[in-house]
mmCIF file of C-alpha atoms and ligand atoms in Angstrom:
data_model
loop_
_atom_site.group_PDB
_atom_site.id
_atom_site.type_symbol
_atom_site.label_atom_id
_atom_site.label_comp_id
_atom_site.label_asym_id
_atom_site.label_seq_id
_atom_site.Cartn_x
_atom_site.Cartn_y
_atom_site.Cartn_z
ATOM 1 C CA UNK Z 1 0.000 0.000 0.000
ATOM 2 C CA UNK Z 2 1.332 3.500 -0.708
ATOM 3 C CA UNK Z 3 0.264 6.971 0.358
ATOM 4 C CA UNK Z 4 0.064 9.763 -1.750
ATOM 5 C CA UNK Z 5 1.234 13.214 0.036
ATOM 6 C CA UNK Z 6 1.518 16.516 -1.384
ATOM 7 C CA UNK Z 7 2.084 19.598 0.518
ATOM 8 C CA UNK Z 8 1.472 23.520 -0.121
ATOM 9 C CA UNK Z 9 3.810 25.696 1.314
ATOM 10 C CA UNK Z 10 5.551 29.119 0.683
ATOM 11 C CA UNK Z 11 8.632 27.520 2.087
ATOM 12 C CA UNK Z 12 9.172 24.143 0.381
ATOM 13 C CA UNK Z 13 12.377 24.200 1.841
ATOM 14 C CA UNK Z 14 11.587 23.398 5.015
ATOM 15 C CA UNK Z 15 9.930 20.047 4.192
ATOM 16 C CA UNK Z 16 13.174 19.045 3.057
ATOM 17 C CA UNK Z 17 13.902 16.759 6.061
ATOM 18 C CA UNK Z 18 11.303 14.694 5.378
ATOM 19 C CA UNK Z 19 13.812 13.051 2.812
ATOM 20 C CA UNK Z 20 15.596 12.087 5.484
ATOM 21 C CA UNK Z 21 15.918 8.682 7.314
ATOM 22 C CA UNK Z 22 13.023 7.159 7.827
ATOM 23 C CA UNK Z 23 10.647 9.015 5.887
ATOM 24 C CA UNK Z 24 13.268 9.378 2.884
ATOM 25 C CA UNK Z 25 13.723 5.167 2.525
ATOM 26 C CA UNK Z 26 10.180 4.671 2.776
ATOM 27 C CA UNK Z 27 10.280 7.541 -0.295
ATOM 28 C CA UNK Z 28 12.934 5.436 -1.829
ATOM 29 C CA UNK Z 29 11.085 1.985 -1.344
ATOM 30 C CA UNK Z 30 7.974 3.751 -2.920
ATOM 31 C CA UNK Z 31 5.805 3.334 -0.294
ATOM 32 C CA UNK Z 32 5.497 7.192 0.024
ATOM 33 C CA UNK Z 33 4.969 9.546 -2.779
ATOM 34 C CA UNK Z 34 5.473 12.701 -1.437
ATOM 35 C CA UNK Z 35 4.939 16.283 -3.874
ATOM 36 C CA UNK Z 36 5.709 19.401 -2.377
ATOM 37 C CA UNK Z 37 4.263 22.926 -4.048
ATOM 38 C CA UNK Z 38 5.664 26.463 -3.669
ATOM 39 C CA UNK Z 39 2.484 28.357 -3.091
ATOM 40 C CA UNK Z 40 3.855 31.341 -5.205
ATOM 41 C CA UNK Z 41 4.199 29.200 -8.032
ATOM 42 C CA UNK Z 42 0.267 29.691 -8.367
ATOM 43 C CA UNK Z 43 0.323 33.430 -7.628
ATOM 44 C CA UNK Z 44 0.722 34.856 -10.420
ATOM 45 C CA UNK Z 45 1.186 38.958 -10.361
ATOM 46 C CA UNK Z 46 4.530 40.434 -10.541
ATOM 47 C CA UNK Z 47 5.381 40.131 -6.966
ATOM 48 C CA UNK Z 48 3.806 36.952 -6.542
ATOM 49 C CA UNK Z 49 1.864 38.188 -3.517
ATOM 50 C CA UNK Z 50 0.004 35.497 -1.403
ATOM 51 C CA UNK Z 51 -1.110 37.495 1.696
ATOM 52 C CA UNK Z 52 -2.247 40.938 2.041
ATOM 53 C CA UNK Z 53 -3.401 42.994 5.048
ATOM 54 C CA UNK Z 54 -6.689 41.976 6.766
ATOM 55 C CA UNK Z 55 -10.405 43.155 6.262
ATOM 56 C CA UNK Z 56 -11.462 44.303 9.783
ATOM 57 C CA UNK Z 57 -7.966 45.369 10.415
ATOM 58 C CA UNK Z 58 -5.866 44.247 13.041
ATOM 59 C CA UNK Z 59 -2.027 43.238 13.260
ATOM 60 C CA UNK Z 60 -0.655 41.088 10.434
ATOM 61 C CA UNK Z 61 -1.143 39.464 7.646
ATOM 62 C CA UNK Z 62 -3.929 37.317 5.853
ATOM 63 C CA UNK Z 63 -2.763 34.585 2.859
ATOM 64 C CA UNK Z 64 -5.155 35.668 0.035
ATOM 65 C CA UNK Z 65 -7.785 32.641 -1.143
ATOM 66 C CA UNK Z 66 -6.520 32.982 -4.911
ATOM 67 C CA UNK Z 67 -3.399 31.236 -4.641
ATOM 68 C CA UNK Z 68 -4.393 28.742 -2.115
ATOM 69 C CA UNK Z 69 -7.924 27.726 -4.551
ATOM 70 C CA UNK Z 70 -5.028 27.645 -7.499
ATOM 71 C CA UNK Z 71 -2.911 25.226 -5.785
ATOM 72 C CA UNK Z 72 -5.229 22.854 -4.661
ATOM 73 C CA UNK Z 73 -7.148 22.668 -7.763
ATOM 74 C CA UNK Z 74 -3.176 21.786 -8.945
ATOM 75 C CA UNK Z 75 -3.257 19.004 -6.375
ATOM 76 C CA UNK Z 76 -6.721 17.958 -6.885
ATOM 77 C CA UNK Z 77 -6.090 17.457 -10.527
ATOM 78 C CA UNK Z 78 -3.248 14.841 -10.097
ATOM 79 C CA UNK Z 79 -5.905 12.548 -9.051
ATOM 80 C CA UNK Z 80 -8.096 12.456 -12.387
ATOM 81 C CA UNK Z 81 -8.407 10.798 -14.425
ATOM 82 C CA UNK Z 82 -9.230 8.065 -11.814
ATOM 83 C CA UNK Z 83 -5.644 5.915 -10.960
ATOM 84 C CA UNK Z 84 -6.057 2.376 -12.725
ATOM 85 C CA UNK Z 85 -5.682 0.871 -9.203
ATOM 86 C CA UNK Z 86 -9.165 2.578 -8.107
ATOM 87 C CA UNK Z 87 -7.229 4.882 -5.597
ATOM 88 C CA UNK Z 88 -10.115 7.662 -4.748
ATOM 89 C CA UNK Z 89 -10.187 10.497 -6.487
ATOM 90 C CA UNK Z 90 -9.506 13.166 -3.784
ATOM 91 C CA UNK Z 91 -6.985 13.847 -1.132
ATOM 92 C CA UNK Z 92 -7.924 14.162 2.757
ATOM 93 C CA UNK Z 93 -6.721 18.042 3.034
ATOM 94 C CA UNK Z 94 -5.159 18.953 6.396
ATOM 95 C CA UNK Z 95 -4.705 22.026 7.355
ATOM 96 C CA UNK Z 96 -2.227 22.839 10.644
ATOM 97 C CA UNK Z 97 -3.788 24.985 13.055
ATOM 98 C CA UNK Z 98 -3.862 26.514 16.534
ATOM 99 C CA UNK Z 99 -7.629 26.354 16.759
ATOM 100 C CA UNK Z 100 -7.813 22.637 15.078
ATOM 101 C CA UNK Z 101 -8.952 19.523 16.278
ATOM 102 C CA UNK Z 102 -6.101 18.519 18.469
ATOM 103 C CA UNK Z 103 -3.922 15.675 16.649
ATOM 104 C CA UNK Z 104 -3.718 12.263 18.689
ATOM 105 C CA UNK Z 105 -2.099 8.971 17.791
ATOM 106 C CA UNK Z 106 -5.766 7.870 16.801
ATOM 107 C CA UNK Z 107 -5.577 10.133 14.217
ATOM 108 C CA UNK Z 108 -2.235 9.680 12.887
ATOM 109 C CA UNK Z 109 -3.422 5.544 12.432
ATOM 110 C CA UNK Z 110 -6.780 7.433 10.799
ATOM 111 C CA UNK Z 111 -4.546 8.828 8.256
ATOM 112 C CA UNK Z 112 -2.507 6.409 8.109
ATOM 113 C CA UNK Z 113 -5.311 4.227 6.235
ATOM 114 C CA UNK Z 114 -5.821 6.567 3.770
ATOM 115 C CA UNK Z 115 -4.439 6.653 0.741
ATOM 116 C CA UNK Z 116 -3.599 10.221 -0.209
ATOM 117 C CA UNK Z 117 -3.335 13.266 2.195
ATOM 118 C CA UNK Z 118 -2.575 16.890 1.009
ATOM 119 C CA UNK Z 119 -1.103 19.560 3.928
ATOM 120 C CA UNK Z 120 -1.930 23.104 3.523
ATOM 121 C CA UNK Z 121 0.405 25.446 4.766
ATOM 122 C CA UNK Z 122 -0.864 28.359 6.341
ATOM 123 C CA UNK Z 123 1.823 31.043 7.475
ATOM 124 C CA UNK Z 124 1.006 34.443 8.775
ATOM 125 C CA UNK Z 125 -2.099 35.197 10.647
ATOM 126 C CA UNK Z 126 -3.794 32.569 8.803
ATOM 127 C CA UNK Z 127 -5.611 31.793 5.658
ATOM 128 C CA UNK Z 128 -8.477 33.764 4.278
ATOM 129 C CA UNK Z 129 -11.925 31.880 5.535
ATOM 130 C CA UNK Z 130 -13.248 31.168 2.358
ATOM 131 C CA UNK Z 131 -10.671 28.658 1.503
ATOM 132 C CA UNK Z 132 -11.547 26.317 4.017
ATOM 133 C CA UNK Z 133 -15.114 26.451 2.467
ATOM 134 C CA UNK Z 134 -14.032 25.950 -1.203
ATOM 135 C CA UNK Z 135 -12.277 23.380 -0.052
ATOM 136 C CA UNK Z 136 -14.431 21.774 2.104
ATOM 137 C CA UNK Z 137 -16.533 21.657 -1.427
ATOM 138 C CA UNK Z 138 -14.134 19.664 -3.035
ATOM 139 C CA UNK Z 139 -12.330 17.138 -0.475
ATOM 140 C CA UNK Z 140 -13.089 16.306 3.304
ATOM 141 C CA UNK Z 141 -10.827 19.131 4.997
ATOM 142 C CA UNK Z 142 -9.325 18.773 8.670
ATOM 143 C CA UNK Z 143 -7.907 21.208 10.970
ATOM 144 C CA UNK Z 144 -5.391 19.958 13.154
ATOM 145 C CA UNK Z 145 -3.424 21.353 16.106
ATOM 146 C CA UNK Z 146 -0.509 19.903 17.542
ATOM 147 C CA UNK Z 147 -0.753 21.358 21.103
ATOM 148 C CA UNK Z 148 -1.756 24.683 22.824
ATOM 149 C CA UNK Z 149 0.516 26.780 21.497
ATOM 150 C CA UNK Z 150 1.568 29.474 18.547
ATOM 151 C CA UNK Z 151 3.389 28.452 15.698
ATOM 152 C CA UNK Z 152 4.683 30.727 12.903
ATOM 153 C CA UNK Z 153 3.344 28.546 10.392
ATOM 154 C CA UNK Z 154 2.396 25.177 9.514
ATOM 155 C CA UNK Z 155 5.599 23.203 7.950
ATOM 156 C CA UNK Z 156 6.504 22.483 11.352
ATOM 157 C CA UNK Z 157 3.217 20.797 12.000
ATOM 158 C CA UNK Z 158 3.112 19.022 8.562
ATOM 159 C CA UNK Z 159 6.737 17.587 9.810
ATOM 160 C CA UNK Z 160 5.850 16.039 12.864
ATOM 161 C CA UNK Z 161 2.144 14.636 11.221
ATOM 162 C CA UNK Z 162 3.675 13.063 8.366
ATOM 163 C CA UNK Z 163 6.589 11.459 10.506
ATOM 164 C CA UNK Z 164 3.630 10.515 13.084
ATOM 165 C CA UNK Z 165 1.791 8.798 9.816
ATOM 166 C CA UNK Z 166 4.335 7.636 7.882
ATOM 167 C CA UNK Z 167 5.833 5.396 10.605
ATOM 168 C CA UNK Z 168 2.254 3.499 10.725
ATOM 169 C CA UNK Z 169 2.901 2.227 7.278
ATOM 170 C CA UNK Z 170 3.750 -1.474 6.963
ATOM 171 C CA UNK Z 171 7.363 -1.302 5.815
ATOM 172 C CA UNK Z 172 8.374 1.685 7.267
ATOM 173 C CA UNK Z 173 9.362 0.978 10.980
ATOM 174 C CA UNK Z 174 11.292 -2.264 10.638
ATOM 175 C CA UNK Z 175 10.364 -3.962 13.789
ATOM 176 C CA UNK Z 176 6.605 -3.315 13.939
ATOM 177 C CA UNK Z 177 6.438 -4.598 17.960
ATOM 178 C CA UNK Z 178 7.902 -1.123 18.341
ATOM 179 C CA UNK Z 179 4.704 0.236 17.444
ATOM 180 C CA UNK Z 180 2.572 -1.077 20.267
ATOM 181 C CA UNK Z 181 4.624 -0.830 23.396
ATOM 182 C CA UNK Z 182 5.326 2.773 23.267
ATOM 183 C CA UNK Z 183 2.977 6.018 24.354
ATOM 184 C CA UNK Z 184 -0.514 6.521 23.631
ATOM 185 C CA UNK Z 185 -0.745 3.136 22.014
ATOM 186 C CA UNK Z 186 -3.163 2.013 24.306
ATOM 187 C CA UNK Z 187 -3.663 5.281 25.924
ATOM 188 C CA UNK Z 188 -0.976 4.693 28.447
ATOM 189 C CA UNK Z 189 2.379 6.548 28.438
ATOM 190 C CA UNK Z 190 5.617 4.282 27.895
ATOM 191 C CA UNK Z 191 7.293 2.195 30.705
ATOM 192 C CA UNK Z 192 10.978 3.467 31.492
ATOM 193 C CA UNK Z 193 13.911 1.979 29.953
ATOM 194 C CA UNK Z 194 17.270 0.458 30.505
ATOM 195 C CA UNK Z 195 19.977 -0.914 28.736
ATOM 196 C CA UNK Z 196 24.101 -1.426 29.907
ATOM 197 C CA UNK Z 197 25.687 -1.133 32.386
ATOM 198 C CA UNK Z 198 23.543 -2.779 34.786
ATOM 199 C CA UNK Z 199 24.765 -0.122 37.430
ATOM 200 C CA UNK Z 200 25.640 3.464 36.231
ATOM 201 C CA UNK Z 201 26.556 6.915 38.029
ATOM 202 C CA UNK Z 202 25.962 4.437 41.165
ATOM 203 C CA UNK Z 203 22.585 3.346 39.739
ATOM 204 C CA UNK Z 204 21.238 0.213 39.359
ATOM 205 C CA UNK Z 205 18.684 -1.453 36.858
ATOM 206 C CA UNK Z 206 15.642 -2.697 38.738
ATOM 207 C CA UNK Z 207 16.085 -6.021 39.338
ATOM 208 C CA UNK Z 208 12.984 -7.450 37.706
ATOM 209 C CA UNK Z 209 14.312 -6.678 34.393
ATOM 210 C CA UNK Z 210 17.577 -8.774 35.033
ATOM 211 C CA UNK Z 211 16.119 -11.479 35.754
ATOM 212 C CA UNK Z 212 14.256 -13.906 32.988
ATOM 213 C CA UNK Z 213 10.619 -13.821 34.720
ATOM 214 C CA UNK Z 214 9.040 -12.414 31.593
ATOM 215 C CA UNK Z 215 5.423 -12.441 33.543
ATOM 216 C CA UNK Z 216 7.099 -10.452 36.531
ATOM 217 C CA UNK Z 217 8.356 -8.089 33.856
ATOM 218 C CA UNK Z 218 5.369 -7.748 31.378
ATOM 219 C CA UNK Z 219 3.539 -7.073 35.142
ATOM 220 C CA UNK Z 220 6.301 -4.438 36.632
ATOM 221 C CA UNK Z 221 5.772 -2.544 33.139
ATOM 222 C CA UNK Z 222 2.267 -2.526 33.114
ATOM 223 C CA UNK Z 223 2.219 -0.619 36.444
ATOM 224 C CA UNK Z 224 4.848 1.552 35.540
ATOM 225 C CA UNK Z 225 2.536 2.830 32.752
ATOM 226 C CA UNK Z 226 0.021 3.358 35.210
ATOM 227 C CA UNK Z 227 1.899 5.134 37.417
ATOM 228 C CA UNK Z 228 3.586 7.114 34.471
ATOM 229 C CA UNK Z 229 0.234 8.209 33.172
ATOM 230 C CA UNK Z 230 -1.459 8.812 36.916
ATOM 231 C CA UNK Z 231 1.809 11.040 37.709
ATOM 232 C CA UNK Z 232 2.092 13.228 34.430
ATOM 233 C CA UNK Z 233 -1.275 12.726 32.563
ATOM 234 C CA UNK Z 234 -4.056 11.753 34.519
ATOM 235 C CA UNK Z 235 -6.099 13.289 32.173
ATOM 236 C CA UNK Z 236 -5.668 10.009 30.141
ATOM 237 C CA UNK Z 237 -6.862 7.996 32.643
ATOM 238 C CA UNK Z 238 -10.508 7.189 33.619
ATOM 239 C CA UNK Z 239 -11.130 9.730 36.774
ATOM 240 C CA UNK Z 240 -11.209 6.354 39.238
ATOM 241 C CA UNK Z 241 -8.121 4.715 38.229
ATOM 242 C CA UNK Z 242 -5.803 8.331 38.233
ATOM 243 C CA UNK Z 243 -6.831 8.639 41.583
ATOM 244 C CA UNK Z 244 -6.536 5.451 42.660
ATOM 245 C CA UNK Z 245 -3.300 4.970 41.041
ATOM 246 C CA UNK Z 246 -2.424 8.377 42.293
ATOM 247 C CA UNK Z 247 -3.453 6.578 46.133
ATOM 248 C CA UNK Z 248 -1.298 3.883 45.349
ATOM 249 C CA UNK Z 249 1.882 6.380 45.102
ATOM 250 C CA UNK Z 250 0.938 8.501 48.146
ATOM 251 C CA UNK Z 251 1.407 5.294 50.427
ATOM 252 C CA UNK Z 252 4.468 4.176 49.277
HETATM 253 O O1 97T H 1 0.364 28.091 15.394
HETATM 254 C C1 97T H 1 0.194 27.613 14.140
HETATM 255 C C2 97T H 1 0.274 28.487 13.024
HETATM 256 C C3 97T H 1 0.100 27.964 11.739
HETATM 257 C C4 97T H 1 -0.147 26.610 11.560
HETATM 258 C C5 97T H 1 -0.225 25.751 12.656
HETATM 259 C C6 97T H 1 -0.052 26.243 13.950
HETATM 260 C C7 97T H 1 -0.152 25.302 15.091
HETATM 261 C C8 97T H 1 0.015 25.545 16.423
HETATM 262 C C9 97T H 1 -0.192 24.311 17.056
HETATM 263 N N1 97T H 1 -0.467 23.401 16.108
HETATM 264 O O2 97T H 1 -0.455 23.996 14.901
#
């Protein structure tokens, strides 16, 4: 299976490191087909303007809907006629944003089923509205966050989705048990890890995972998930078993 990804951006640049490692083998092996755009390639006055000041005023500046419906419709149109291997027709379009749907692991495996995804770019103070609409009319459309916080833009977003995605492909991570003992698999944060010397800076490896009791061990990192995910997100948890877990700490 192979995914189909382009991205819009004014700085194409930037997605360079996605050629990289991981993401540039699975490129290499075919089982990602990546196209990056230069949004001013589809603006097409003298300056190649894509934002402009904002109706309403207020600081900033707005990326005009001209260039963005021109790009798309550049993207959109790689997928017609229909591909011989009945691959649908239109991309999922995400669009990176601060007041998005936050992203979660659940929706990185989401994506990861599909088999073409297009990024949009926004930079400034954000895209003009309308966009979102006329796309919206063309493709499903998804705004995404990464966290609660302000970006300058959305290549940095688009880096950390597609890595997120890509690795979920079959053939990309080469030992696929990695993928489901690690966070937010199973909505649990990851168990600590150790590896040699057995005793370091005066520090020794608990002693459950020298020994070859693979029950005791699958048990001991269990409950360090727990207690991982009680301690820094209980918000993950069911309200009873933070607290309780929580309980569990404050005797010891
Ligand atoms: O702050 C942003 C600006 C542009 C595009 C995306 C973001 C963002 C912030 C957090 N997740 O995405």
């Amino acid at each position: 299976r192979s995914l189909r990804l382009d991205v819009v951006s004014i700085f194409p640049e930037y997605l360079a490191p996605l050629d990289l490692s991981l993401i540039g083998k699975a490129r290499r092996d075919g089982l990602i087909d990546l196209h990056v755009h230069d949004l001013r390639d589809f603006a097409h006055d003298r300056h190649r303007t894509v934002d402009d000041s904002p109706y309403g005023g207020g600081a900033g500046m707005v990326m005009k809907p001209g260039p963005w419906s021109e790009a798309l419709g550049h993207v959109l149109a790689q997928g017609s006629p229909p591909a011989e291997d009945h691959q649908p027709r239109v991309p999922t379009l995400i669009i990176p944003g601060p007041g998005g749907e936050p992203f979660t692991q659940q929706i990185a495996r989401e994506l990861s089923e599909e088999p073409w995804l297009a990024f949009a770019c926004g930079r400034y103070e954000g895209i003009d509205e309308r966009v979102y609409e006329w796309a919206g009319e063309r493709m499903p459309v998804r705004v995404l966050s990464l966290g609660d916080y302000v970006l300058n833009g959305g290549e940095v977003a688009v880096l950390a989705m597609v890595e997120a995605v890509a690795r979920l492909l079959p053939g990309v991570i080469g030992n696929v048990e990695s993928l489901v003992e690690e966070s937010h698999e199973d909505g649990l944060l990851e168990y600590p890890v150790y590896t040699k010397p057995a005793e370091w800076d005066g520090r020794a490896v608990p002693d459950v995972l020298l020994g070859g009791n693979h029950r005791a061990i699958a048990a001991w990192r269990r409950e360090q998930r727990i207690q991982r995910t009680a301690q820094r997100r209980p918000d993950l948890l069911p309200p009873t078993a933070a607290t309780s877990a929580l309980s569990g700490l404050e005797e010891r």
